[in-house]
Coordinates of C-alpha atoms in Angstrom, one line a residue:
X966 CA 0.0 0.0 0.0
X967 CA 6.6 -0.4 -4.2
X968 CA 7.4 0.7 -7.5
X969 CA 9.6 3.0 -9.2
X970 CA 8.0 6.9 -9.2
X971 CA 6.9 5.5 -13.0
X972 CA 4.8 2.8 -11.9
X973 CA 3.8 4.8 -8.8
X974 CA 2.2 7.5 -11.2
X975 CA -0.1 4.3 -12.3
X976 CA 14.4 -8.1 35.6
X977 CA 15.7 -5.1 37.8
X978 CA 16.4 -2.4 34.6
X979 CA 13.0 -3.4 32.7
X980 CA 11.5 -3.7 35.8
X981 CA 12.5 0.1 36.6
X982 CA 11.8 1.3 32.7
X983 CA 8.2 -0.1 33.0
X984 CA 6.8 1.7 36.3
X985 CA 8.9 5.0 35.7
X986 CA 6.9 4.9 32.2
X987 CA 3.6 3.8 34.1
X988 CA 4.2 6.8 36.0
X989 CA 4.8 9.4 33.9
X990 CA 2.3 8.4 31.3
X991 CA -0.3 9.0 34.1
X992 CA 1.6 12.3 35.1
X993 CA -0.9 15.4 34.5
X994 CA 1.7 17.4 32.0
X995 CA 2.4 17.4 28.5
X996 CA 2.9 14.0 26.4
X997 CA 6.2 16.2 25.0
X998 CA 7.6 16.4 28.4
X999 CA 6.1 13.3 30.0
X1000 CA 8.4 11.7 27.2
X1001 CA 11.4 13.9 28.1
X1002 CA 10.9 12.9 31.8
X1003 CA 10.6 9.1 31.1
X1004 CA 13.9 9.4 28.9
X1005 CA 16.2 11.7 31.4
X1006 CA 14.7 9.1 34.4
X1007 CA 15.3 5.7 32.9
X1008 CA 19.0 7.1 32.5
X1009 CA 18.4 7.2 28.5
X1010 CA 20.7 9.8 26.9
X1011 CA 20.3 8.7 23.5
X1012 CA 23.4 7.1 23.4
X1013 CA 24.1 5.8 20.0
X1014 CA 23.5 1.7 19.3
X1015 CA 23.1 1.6 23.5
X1016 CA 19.0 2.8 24.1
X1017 CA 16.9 0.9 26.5
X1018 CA 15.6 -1.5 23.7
X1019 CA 13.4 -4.3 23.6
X1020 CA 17.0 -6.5 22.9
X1021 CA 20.0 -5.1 24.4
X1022 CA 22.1 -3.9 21.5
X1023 CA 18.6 -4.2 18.6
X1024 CA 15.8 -2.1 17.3
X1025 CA 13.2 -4.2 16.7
X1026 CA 10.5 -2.5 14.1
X1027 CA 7.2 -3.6 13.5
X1028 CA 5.4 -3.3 9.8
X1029 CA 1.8 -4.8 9.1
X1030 CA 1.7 -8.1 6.8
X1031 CA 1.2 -7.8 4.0
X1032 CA 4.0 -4.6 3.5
X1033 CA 2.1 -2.4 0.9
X1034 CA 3.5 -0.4 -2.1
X1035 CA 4.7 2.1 -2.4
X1036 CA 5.5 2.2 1.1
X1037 CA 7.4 -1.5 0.6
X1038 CA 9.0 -3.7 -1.8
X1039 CA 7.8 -7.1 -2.4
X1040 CA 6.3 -7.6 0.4
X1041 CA 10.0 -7.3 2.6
X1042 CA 10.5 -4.6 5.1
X1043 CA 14.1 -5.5 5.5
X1044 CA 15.2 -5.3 2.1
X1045 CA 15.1 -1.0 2.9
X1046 CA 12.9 -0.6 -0.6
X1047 CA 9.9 1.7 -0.1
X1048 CA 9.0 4.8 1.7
X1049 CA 8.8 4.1 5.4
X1050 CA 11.6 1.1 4.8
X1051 CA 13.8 3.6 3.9
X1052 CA 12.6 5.9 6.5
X1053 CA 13.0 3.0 9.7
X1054 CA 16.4 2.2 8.6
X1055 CA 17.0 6.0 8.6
X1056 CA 15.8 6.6 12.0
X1057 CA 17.1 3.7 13.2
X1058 CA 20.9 4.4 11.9
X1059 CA 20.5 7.9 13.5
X1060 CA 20.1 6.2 16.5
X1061 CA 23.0 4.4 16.1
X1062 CA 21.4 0.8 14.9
X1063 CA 23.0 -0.3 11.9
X1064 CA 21.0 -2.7 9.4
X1065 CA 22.1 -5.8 10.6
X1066 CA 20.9 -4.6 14.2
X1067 CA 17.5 -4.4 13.0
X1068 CA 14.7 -6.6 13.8
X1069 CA 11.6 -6.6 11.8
X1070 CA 8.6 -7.8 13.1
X1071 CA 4.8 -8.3 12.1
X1072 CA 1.9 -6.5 13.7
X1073 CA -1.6 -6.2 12.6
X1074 CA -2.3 -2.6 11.5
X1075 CA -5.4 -2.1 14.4
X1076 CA -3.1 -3.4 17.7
X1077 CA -0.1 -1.3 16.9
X1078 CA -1.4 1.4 18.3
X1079 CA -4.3 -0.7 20.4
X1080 CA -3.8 -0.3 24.4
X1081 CA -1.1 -2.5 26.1
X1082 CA 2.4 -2.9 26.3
X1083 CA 4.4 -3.8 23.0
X1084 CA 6.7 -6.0 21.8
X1085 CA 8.6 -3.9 19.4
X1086 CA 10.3 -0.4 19.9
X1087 CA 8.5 1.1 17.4
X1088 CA 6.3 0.6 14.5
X1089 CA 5.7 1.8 11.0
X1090 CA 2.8 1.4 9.0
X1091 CA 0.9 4.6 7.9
X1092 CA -0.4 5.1 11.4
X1093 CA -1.6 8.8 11.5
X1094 CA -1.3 11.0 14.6
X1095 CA -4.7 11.5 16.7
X1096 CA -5.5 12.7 20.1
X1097 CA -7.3 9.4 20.6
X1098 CA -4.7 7.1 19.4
X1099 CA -2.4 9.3 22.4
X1100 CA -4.5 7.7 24.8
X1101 CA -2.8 4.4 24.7
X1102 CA 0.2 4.6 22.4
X1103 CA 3.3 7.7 22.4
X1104 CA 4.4 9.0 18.7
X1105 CA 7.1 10.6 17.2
X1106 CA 7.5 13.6 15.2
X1107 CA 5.6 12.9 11.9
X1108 CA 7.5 11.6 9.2
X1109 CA 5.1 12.2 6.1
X1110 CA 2.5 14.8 5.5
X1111 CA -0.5 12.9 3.7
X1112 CA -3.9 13.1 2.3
X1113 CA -6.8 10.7 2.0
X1114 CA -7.8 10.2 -1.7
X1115 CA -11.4 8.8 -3.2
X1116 CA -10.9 5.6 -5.9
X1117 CA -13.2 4.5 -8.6
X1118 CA -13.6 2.4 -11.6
X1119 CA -13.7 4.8 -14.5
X1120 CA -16.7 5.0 -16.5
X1121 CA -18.9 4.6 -13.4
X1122 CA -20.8 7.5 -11.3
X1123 CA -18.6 7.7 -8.3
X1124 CA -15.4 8.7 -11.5
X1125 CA -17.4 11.2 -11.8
X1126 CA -17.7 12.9 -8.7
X1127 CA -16.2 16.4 -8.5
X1128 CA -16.9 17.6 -4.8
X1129 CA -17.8 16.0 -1.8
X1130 CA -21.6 16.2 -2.3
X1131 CA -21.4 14.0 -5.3
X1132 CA -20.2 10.8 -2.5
X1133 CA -22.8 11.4 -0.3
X1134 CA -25.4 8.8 -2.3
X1135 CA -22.3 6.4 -2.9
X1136 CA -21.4 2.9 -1.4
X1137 CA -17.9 3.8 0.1
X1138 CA -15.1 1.5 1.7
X1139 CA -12.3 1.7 3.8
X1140 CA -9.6 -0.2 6.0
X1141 CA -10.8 -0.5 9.5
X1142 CA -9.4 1.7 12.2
X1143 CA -8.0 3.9 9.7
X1144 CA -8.4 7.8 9.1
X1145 CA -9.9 7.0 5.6
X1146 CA -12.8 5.7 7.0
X1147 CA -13.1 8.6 9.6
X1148 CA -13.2 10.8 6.4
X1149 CA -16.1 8.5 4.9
X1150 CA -17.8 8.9 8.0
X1151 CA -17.1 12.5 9.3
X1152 CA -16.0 14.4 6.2
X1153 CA -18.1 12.9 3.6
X1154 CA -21.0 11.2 5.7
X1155 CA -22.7 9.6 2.9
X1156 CA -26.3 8.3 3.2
X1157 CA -25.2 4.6 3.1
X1158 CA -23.4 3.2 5.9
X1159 CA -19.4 3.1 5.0
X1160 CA -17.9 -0.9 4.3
X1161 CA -15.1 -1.3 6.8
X1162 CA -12.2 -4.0 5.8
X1163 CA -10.3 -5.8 7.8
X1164 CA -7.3 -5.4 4.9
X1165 CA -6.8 -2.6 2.6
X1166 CA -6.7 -5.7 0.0
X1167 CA -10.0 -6.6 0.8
X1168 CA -11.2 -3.0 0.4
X1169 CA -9.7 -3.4 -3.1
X1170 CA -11.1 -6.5 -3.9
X1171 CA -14.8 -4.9 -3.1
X1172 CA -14.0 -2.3 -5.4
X1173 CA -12.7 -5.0 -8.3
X1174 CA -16.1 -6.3 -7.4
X1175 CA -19.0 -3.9 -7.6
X1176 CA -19.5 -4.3 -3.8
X1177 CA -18.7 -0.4 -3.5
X1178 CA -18.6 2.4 -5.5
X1179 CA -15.3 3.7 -4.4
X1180 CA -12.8 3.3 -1.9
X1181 CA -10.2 5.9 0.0
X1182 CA -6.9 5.6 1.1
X1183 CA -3.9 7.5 1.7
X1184 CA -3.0 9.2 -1.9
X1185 CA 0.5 7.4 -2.2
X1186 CA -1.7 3.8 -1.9
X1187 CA -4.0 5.5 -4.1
X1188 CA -1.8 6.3 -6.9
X1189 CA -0.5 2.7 -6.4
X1190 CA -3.6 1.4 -6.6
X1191 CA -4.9 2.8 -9.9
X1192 CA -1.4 2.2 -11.5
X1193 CA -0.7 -1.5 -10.2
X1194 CA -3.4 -3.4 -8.4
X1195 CA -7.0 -2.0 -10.6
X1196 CA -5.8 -0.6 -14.0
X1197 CA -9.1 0.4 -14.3
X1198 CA -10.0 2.5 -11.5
X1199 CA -8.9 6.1 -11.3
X1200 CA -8.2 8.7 -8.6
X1201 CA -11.5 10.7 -9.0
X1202 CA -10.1 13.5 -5.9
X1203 CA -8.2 14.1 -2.4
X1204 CA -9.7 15.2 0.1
X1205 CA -8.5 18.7 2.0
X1206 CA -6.6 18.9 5.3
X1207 CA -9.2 18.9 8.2
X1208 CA -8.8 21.5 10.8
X1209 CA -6.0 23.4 9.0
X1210 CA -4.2 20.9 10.4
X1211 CA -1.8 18.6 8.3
X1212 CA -2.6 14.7 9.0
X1213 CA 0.9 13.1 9.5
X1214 CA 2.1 9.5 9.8
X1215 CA 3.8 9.0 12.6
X1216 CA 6.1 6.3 14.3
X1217 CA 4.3 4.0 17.0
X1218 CA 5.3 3.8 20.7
X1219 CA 4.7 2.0 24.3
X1220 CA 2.7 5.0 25.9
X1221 CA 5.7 6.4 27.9
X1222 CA 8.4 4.9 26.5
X1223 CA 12.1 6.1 27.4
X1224 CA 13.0 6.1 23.4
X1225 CA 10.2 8.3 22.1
X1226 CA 12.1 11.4 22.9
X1227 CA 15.0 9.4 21.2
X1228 CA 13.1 8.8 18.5
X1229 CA 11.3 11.6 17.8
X1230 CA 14.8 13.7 17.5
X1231 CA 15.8 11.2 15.3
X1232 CA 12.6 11.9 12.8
X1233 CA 13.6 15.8 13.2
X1234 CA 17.3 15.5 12.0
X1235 CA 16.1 13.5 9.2
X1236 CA 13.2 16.2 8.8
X1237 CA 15.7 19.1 8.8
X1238 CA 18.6 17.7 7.3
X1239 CA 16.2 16.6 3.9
X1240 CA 16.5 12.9 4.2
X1241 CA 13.0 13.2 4.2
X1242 CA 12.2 15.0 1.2
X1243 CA 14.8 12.9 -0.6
X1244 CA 13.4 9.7 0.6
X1245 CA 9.5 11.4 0.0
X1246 CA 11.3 12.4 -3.5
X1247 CA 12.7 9.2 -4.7
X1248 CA 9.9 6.7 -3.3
X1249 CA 6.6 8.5 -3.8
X1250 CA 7.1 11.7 -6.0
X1251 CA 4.6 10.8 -8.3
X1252 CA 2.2 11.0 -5.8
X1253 CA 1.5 14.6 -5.3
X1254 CA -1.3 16.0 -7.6
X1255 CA -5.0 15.0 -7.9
X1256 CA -8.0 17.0 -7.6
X1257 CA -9.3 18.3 -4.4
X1258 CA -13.0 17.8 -3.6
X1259 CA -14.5 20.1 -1.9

């Protein structure tokens, strides 16, 4: 939910870690410095290669299965091909993990960021930031700026939609637990009650189907979509920014973890130095442009 930009166009120290973090996270003061506190009491300096990780001396990432283009390659988070590949293996080396010092690991896209303790150090997989999601789960800076986009099959009504009056009377689908579907249900609010997937493939398939008129999903999937998976659907819009707020993707923590201030610098250097907007350019430049409804 990887191609080329072409193709894209188409028990004492754990012990000590866990109730400091228990404590802070219930702390009344901001998440920022809650995760400031948890780092400077658990003795975490940000040390490179030596954080309080899940395995003493490796970062262990966690990705969804399957891995979706453009965001992966083939289906293999460890092979560093895709957007947020590239992007973990850049936080990680900035915090002093090399490659071979990473650990990937699968979790479904609804418990990364579903209350209780993990068992990675953080997690990637297009999880956008929300107040709600803060309740049980810490975040890092965002990584990506994104938008939710509306898919079709062309030639049918829902192609031809222009604005977001012209989905209200649609069949639309989304993956559970995501912010596409909050936008079906709170931006668009159509007359007929949203399809909610378990998989974003499934959400496809129903589209392939005629069991929806259209689908959204983050635009990069989007363009992916139309170019790779349904050759015959198009991008009929995006949607705008809610709030005036950018929605961002953001890396998945334990709620108080020691690392998320670690982390979260990490995702800034890479913000300010450009990796970001290099890695943005090379893995998903093509998708940037697509009408907005309105």
């Amino acid at each position: 939910m990887h191609l080329a930009p072409r193709a894209l166009r188409r028990a004492v120290a754990a012990a000590t870690i866990a109730l400091l973090a228990t404590a802070v996270g219930c702390a009344p003061q901001p998440e920022d410095k809650a995760s400031d506190n948890a780092s400077a009491s658990t003795g975490t300096t940000c040390a490179k290669g030596k954080l309080a990780t899940k395995t003493s001396g490796k970062l262990t990432i966690a990705t969804d299965e399957p891995a979706y283009e453009p965001w992966f390659k083939d289906d293999k988070p460890a092979n560093g091909k895709g957007f947020e590949s590239a992007v973990a293996y850049a936080v990680a080396q900035r915090l002093g993990y090399g490659q071979s010092a990473v650990v990937w690991q699968r979790v479904p896209f609804n418990k990364a960021f579903a209350p209780g303790v993990k068992t990675f150090d953080f997690d990637i997989n297009q999880v956008s930031i929300s107040t709600e999601r803060r309740k049980a789960v810490d975040f890092s800076s965002g990584y990506y700026d994104v938008r939710q986009a509306v898919i079709a099959l062309k030639g049918s009504k829902a192609a031809k939609a222009t604005s977001v009056a012209d989905l209200k009377n649609l069949k639309l689908g989304a993956q559970v637990g995501t912010t596409s579907l909050n936008y079906i249900s709170d931006v668009v609010k159509p007359s007929k009650e949203a399809a909610a997937y378990s998989k974003n493939d499934q959400a496809i398939s129903a589209l392939k189907n005629g069991q929806v008129d259209a689908i959204v999903t983050d635009l990069p999937t989007a363009f992916y979509v139309t170019a790779a998976q349904v050759t015959n659907a198009k991008i009929v819009g995006q949607f705008e920014n809610q709030g005036g707020t950018p929605e961002q993707f953001g890396l998945v923590l334990d709620k108080g973890s020691a690392l998320t201030s670690c982390v979260s610098s990490a995702v800034d250097a890479l913000r300010k130095d450009g990796t970001l907007a290099k890695l943005e350019k090379q893995w998903l430049s093509d998708a940037v442009d697509a009408p907005v409804l309105k």
